[in-house]
Amino acid sequence: MLVVNMVEKFGAGEFLERSWDLPPEVIEPLRGQVEMTPEGWIMNVWPMTAEIAAIVQPWVDEPVDVESGSWFISSAQVAA
């Protein structure tokens, strides 16, 4: 298993609409915004804030709408 940090966008009915994997370059900038493990994985799920959006926006191919409450950042295990 592999762990990835990601941005998640939820749509109607709170179903996952889309997600984006984040590169290792975001780990250090995110440390001041969310709780992370020493290895760089995000602990828990965090709602998107303006500060987090500014860090992750270059890797998300649509505008992050912080006010919508539909955007989150987290880590997840995925098959390698």
mmCIF file of N, CA and C in Angstrom:
data_model
loop_
_atom_site.group_PDB
_atom_site.id
_atom_site.type_symbol
_atom_site.label_atom_id
_atom_site.label_comp_id
_atom_site.label_asym_id
_atom_site.label_seq_id
_atom_site.Cartn_x
_atom_site.Cartn_y
_atom_site.Cartn_z
ATOM 1 N N MET A 1 0.826 -1.187 0.000
ATOM 2 C CA MET A 1 0.000 0.000 0.000
ATOM 3 C C MET A 1 0.870 1.250 0.000
ATOM 4 N N LEU A 2 0.336 2.273 -0.603
ATOM 5 C CA LEU A 2 0.998 3.565 -0.716
ATOM 6 C C LEU A 2 0.062 4.604 -0.108
ATOM 7 N N VAL A 3 0.616 5.603 0.539
ATOM 8 C CA VAL A 3 -0.200 6.677 1.108
ATOM 9 C C VAL A 3 0.012 7.934 0.266
ATOM 10 N N VAL A 4 -1.093 8.594 -0.079
ATOM 11 C CA VAL A 4 -1.009 9.838 -0.845
ATOM 12 C C VAL A 4 -1.768 10.942 -0.114
ATOM 13 N N ASN A 5 -1.259 12.158 -0.248
ATOM 14 C CA ASN A 5 -1.976 13.337 0.225
ATOM 15 C C ASN A 5 -2.840 13.805 -0.932
ATOM 16 N N MET A 6 -4.060 14.249 -0.615
ATOM 17 C CA MET A 6 -4.955 14.634 -1.701
ATOM 18 C C MET A 6 -5.926 15.734 -1.315
ATOM 19 N N VAL A 7 -6.424 16.386 -2.356
ATOM 20 C CA VAL A 7 -7.522 17.345 -2.244
ATOM 21 C C VAL A 7 -8.767 16.607 -2.709
ATOM 22 N N GLU A 8 -9.858 16.783 -1.973
ATOM 23 C CA GLU A 8 -11.118 16.138 -2.337
ATOM 24 C C GLU A 8 -12.208 17.194 -2.477
ATOM 25 N N LYS A 9 -13.028 17.018 -3.516
ATOM 26 C CA LYS A 9 -14.168 17.902 -3.740
ATOM 27 C C LYS A 9 -15.431 17.045 -3.691
ATOM 28 N N PHE A 10 -16.351 17.431 -2.830
ATOM 29 C CA PHE A 10 -17.606 16.697 -2.687
ATOM 30 C C PHE A 10 -18.729 17.466 -3.361
ATOM 31 N N GLY A 11 -19.670 16.734 -3.934
ATOM 32 C CA GLY A 11 -20.787 17.348 -4.636
ATOM 33 C C GLY A 11 -22.093 17.100 -3.920
ATOM 34 N N ALA A 12 -23.155 17.082 -4.694
ATOM 35 C CA ALA A 12 -24.505 16.879 -4.167
ATOM 36 C C ALA A 12 -24.587 15.560 -3.414
ATOM 37 N N GLY A 13 -25.307 15.566 -2.310
ATOM 38 C CA GLY A 13 -25.455 14.360 -1.510
ATOM 39 C C GLY A 13 -24.185 13.956 -0.798
ATOM 40 N N GLU A 14 -23.233 14.870 -0.729
ATOM 41 C CA GLU A 14 -21.944 14.641 -0.064
ATOM 42 C C GLU A 14 -21.169 13.471 -0.660
ATOM 43 N N PHE A 15 -21.367 13.207 -1.960
ATOM 44 C CA PHE A 15 -20.602 12.174 -2.656
ATOM 45 C C PHE A 15 -19.328 12.788 -3.200
ATOM 46 N N LEU A 16 -18.244 12.011 -3.161
ATOM 47 C CA LEU A 16 -16.973 12.478 -3.711
ATOM 48 C C LEU A 16 -17.144 12.712 -5.201
ATOM 49 N N GLU A 17 -16.897 13.939 -5.606
ATOM 50 C CA GLU A 17 -17.037 14.308 -7.010
ATOM 51 C C GLU A 17 -15.714 14.148 -7.749
ATOM 52 N N ARG A 18 -14.624 14.514 -7.076
ATOM 53 C CA ARG A 18 -13.315 14.480 -7.719
ATOM 54 C C ARG A 18 -12.228 14.583 -6.661
ATOM 55 N N SER A 19 -11.041 14.062 -6.997
ATOM 56 C CA SER A 19 -9.893 14.211 -6.092
ATOM 57 C C SER A 19 -8.626 14.418 -6.910
ATOM 58 N N TRP A 20 -7.642 15.021 -6.266
ATOM 59 C CA TRP A 20 -6.355 15.305 -6.887
ATOM 60 C C TRP A 20 -5.257 14.855 -5.937
ATOM 61 N N ASP A 21 -4.312 14.068 -6.433
ATOM 62 C CA ASP A 21 -3.140 13.685 -5.645
ATOM 63 C C ASP A 21 -2.185 14.869 -5.588
ATOM 64 N N LEU A 22 -1.563 15.041 -4.449
ATOM 65 C CA LEU A 22 -0.624 16.148 -4.262
ATOM 66 C C LEU A 22 0.814 15.635 -4.276
ATOM 67 N N PRO A 23 1.729 16.415 -4.833
ATOM 68 C CA PRO A 23 3.131 16.010 -4.882
ATOM 69 C C PRO A 23 3.828 16.246 -3.541
ATOM 70 N N PRO A 24 4.993 15.651 -3.366
ATOM 71 C CA PRO A 24 5.750 15.830 -2.113
ATOM 72 C C PRO A 24 6.105 17.284 -1.810
ATOM 73 N N GLU A 25 6.147 18.144 -2.815
ATOM 74 C CA GLU A 25 6.501 19.556 -2.602
ATOM 75 C C GLU A 25 5.555 20.277 -1.659
ATOM 76 N N VAL A 26 4.348 19.771 -1.469
ATOM 77 C CA VAL A 26 3.382 20.473 -0.615
ATOM 78 C C VAL A 26 3.527 20.112 0.866
ATOM 79 N N ILE A 27 4.292 19.087 1.178
ATOM 80 C CA ILE A 27 4.372 18.610 2.560
ATOM 81 C C ILE A 27 4.836 19.708 3.514
ATOM 82 N N GLU A 28 5.959 20.303 3.262
ATOM 83 C CA GLU A 28 6.487 21.300 4.201
ATOM 84 C C GLU A 28 5.582 22.528 4.310
ATOM 85 N N PRO A 29 5.083 23.087 3.188
ATOM 86 C CA PRO A 29 4.170 24.228 3.341
ATOM 87 C C PRO A 29 2.889 23.894 4.120
ATOM 88 N N LEU A 30 2.404 22.644 4.003
ATOM 89 C CA LEU A 30 1.176 22.264 4.696
ATOM 90 C C LEU A 30 1.362 22.010 6.188
ATOM 91 N N ARG A 31 2.585 21.750 6.622
ATOM 92 C CA ARG A 31 2.825 21.436 8.040
ATOM 93 C C ARG A 31 2.297 22.515 8.980
ATOM 94 N N GLY A 32 2.324 23.758 8.572
ATOM 95 C CA GLY A 32 1.830 24.840 9.412
ATOM 96 C C GLY A 32 0.317 24.990 9.392
ATOM 97 N N GLN A 33 -0.352 24.243 8.519
ATOM 98 C CA GLN A 33 -1.793 24.387 8.345
ATOM 99 C C GLN A 33 -2.605 23.203 8.854
ATOM 100 N N VAL A 34 -2.029 21.998 8.783
ATOM 101 C CA VAL A 34 -2.734 20.782 9.197
ATOM 102 C C VAL A 34 -1.798 19.919 10.036
ATOM 103 N N GLU A 35 -2.363 19.008 10.787
ATOM 104 C CA GLU A 35 -1.563 18.079 11.581
ATOM 105 C C GLU A 35 -1.046 16.978 10.656
ATOM 106 N N MET A 36 0.266 16.733 10.710
ATOM 107 C CA MET A 36 0.889 15.752 9.822
ATOM 108 C C MET A 36 1.788 14.819 10.610
ATOM 109 N N THR A 37 1.990 13.628 10.068
ATOM 110 C CA THR A 37 2.935 12.686 10.656
ATOM 111 C C THR A 37 4.349 13.143 10.312
ATOM 112 N N PRO A 38 5.367 12.618 11.002
ATOM 113 C CA PRO A 38 6.734 12.957 10.639
ATOM 114 C C PRO A 38 7.071 12.565 9.194
ATOM 115 N N GLU A 39 6.371 11.549 8.668
ATOM 116 C CA GLU A 39 6.616 11.094 7.294
ATOM 117 C C GLU A 39 5.951 11.992 6.253
ATOM 118 N N GLY A 40 5.089 12.922 6.701
ATOM 119 C CA GLY A 40 4.464 13.858 5.779
ATOM 120 C C GLY A 40 3.053 13.519 5.362
ATOM 121 N N TRP A 41 2.397 12.620 6.075
ATOM 122 C CA TRP A 41 1.006 12.283 5.739
ATOM 123 C C TRP A 41 0.061 13.086 6.616
ATOM 124 N N ILE A 42 -1.017 13.536 6.031
ATOM 125 C CA ILE A 42 -2.003 14.358 6.732
ATOM 126 C C ILE A 42 -2.807 13.484 7.687
ATOM 127 N N MET A 43 -2.890 13.916 8.931
ATOM 128 C CA MET A 43 -3.681 13.194 9.930
ATOM 129 C C MET A 43 -5.099 13.763 9.924
ATOM 130 N N ASN A 44 -6.078 12.896 9.781
ATOM 131 C CA ASN A 44 -7.491 13.270 9.751
ATOM 132 C C ASN A 44 -7.847 13.965 8.431
ATOM 133 N N VAL A 45 -9.044 14.463 8.364
ATOM 134 C CA VAL A 45 -9.530 15.206 7.199
ATOM 135 C C VAL A 45 -9.701 16.655 7.631
ATOM 136 N N TRP A 46 -9.203 17.573 6.808
ATOM 137 C CA TRP A 46 -9.243 18.993 7.148
ATOM 138 C C TRP A 46 -10.060 19.757 6.116
ATOM 139 N N PRO A 47 -10.949 20.642 6.561
ATOM 140 C CA PRO A 47 -11.676 21.477 5.599
ATOM 141 C C PRO A 47 -10.707 22.461 4.935
ATOM 142 N N MET A 48 -10.994 22.783 3.705
ATOM 143 C CA MET A 48 -10.150 23.701 2.951
ATOM 144 C C MET A 48 -10.274 25.108 3.520
ATOM 145 N N THR A 49 -9.130 25.731 3.728
ATOM 146 C CA THR A 49 -9.081 27.134 4.150
ATOM 147 C C THR A 49 -8.399 27.919 3.033
ATOM 148 N N ALA A 50 -8.455 29.228 3.113
ATOM 149 C CA ALA A 50 -7.794 30.062 2.105
ATOM 150 C C ALA A 50 -6.286 29.795 2.098
ATOM 151 N N GLU A 51 -5.704 29.583 3.268
ATOM 152 C CA GLU A 51 -4.273 29.328 3.363
ATOM 153 C C GLU A 51 -3.902 27.999 2.701
ATOM 154 N N ILE A 52 -4.686 26.959 2.958
ATOM 155 C CA ILE A 52 -4.420 25.655 2.345
ATOM 156 C C ILE A 52 -4.654 25.740 0.837
ATOM 157 N N ALA A 53 -5.729 26.399 0.431
ATOM 158 C CA ALA A 53 -6.027 26.523 -1.003
ATOM 159 C C ALA A 53 -4.882 27.194 -1.757
ATOM 160 N N ALA A 54 -4.278 28.201 -1.166
ATOM 161 C CA ALA A 54 -3.158 28.889 -1.814
ATOM 162 C C ALA A 54 -1.978 27.939 -2.040
ATOM 163 N N ILE A 55 -1.793 26.983 -1.146
ATOM 164 C CA ILE A 55 -0.691 26.019 -1.262
ATOM 165 C C ILE A 55 -0.993 24.965 -2.326
ATOM 166 N N VAL A 56 -2.222 24.449 -2.368
ATOM 167 C CA VAL A 56 -2.550 23.319 -3.239
ATOM 168 C C VAL A 56 -3.087 23.717 -4.612
ATOM 169 N N GLN A 57 -3.527 24.950 -4.787
ATOM 170 C CA GLN A 57 -4.160 25.360 -6.047
ATOM 171 C C GLN A 57 -3.327 25.032 -7.293
ATOM 172 N N PRO A 58 -1.994 25.156 -7.279
ATOM 173 C CA PRO A 58 -1.237 24.822 -8.497
ATOM 174 C C PRO A 58 -1.418 23.376 -8.975
ATOM 175 N N TRP A 59 -1.860 22.481 -8.115
ATOM 176 C CA TRP A 59 -2.027 21.076 -8.491
ATOM 177 C C TRP A 59 -3.488 20.680 -8.669
ATOM 178 N N VAL A 60 -4.379 21.646 -8.580
ATOM 179 C CA VAL A 60 -5.811 21.397 -8.770
ATOM 180 C C VAL A 60 -6.235 22.167 -10.017
ATOM 181 N N ASP A 61 -6.815 21.462 -10.987
ATOM 182 C CA ASP A 61 -7.100 22.081 -12.282
ATOM 183 C C ASP A 61 -8.448 22.796 -12.375
ATOM 184 N N GLU A 62 -9.012 23.162 -11.249
ATOM 185 C CA GLU A 62 -10.189 24.021 -11.225
ATOM 186 C C GLU A 62 -10.090 24.897 -9.973
ATOM 187 N N PRO A 63 -10.745 26.049 -9.976
ATOM 188 C CA PRO A 63 -10.647 26.939 -8.815
ATOM 189 C C PRO A 63 -11.194 26.277 -7.540
ATOM 190 N N VAL A 64 -10.430 26.372 -6.468
ATOM 191 C CA VAL A 64 -10.863 25.839 -5.179
ATOM 192 C C VAL A 64 -11.800 26.858 -4.536
ATOM 193 N N ASP A 65 -13.043 26.440 -4.280
ATOM 194 C CA ASP A 65 -14.053 27.312 -3.684
ATOM 195 C C ASP A 65 -14.097 27.059 -2.177
ATOM 196 N N VAL A 66 -13.320 27.816 -1.447
ATOM 197 C CA VAL A 66 -13.216 27.648 0.003
ATOM 198 C C VAL A 66 -14.559 27.872 0.688
ATOM 199 N N GLU A 67 -15.328 28.808 0.206
ATOM 200 C CA GLU A 67 -16.605 29.170 0.836
ATOM 201 C C GLU A 67 -17.676 28.085 0.714
ATOM 202 N N SER A 68 -17.543 27.180 -0.245
ATOM 203 C CA SER A 68 -18.581 26.176 -0.490
ATOM 204 C C SER A 68 -18.671 25.122 0.606
ATOM 205 N N GLY A 69 -17.580 24.903 1.336
ATOM 206 C CA GLY A 69 -17.557 23.853 2.348
ATOM 207 C C GLY A 69 -17.489 22.454 1.757
ATOM 208 N N SER A 70 -17.234 22.347 0.464
ATOM 209 C CA SER A 70 -17.200 21.060 -0.238
ATOM 210 C C SER A 70 -15.793 20.538 -0.489
ATOM 211 N N TRP A 71 -14.793 21.283 -0.091
ATOM 212 C CA TRP A 71 -13.400 20.938 -0.377
ATOM 213 C C TRP A 71 -12.674 20.553 0.908
ATOM 214 N N PHE A 72 -11.857 19.480 0.816
ATOM 215 C CA PHE A 72 -11.125 18.972 1.974
ATOM 216 C C PHE A 72 -9.745 18.512 1.549
ATOM 217 N N ILE A 73 -8.889 18.324 2.530
ATOM 218 C CA ILE A 73 -7.551 17.792 2.286
ATOM 219 C C ILE A 73 -7.322 16.664 3.278
ATOM 220 N N SER A 74 -6.713 15.581 2.796
ATOM 221 C CA SER A 74 -6.505 14.404 3.642
ATOM 222 C C SER A 74 -5.442 13.511 3.018
ATOM 223 N N SER A 75 -5.189 12.390 3.667
ATOM 224 C CA SER A 75 -4.330 11.335 3.132
ATOM 225 C C SER A 75 -5.137 10.062 3.043
ATOM 226 N N ALA A 76 -4.749 9.189 2.138
ATOM 227 C CA ALA A 76 -5.442 7.908 1.994
ATOM 228 C C ALA A 76 -4.471 6.852 1.499
ATOM 229 N N GLN A 77 -4.741 5.609 1.862
ATOM 230 C CA GLN A 77 -3.963 4.492 1.339
ATOM 231 C C GLN A 77 -4.526 4.101 -0.009
ATOM 232 N N VAL A 78 -3.628 3.872 -0.948
ATOM 233 C CA VAL A 78 -4.031 3.429 -2.287
ATOM 234 C C VAL A 78 -3.176 2.233 -2.674
ATOM 235 N N ALA A 79 -3.669 1.436 -3.598
ATOM 236 C CA ALA A 79 -2.899 0.302 -4.081
ATOM 237 C C ALA A 79 -1.708 0.813 -4.873
ATOM 238 N N ALA A 80 -0.570 0.210 -4.673
ATOM 239 C CA ALA A 80 0.655 0.640 -5.366
ATOM 240 C C ALA A 80 0.654 0.192 -6.806
#
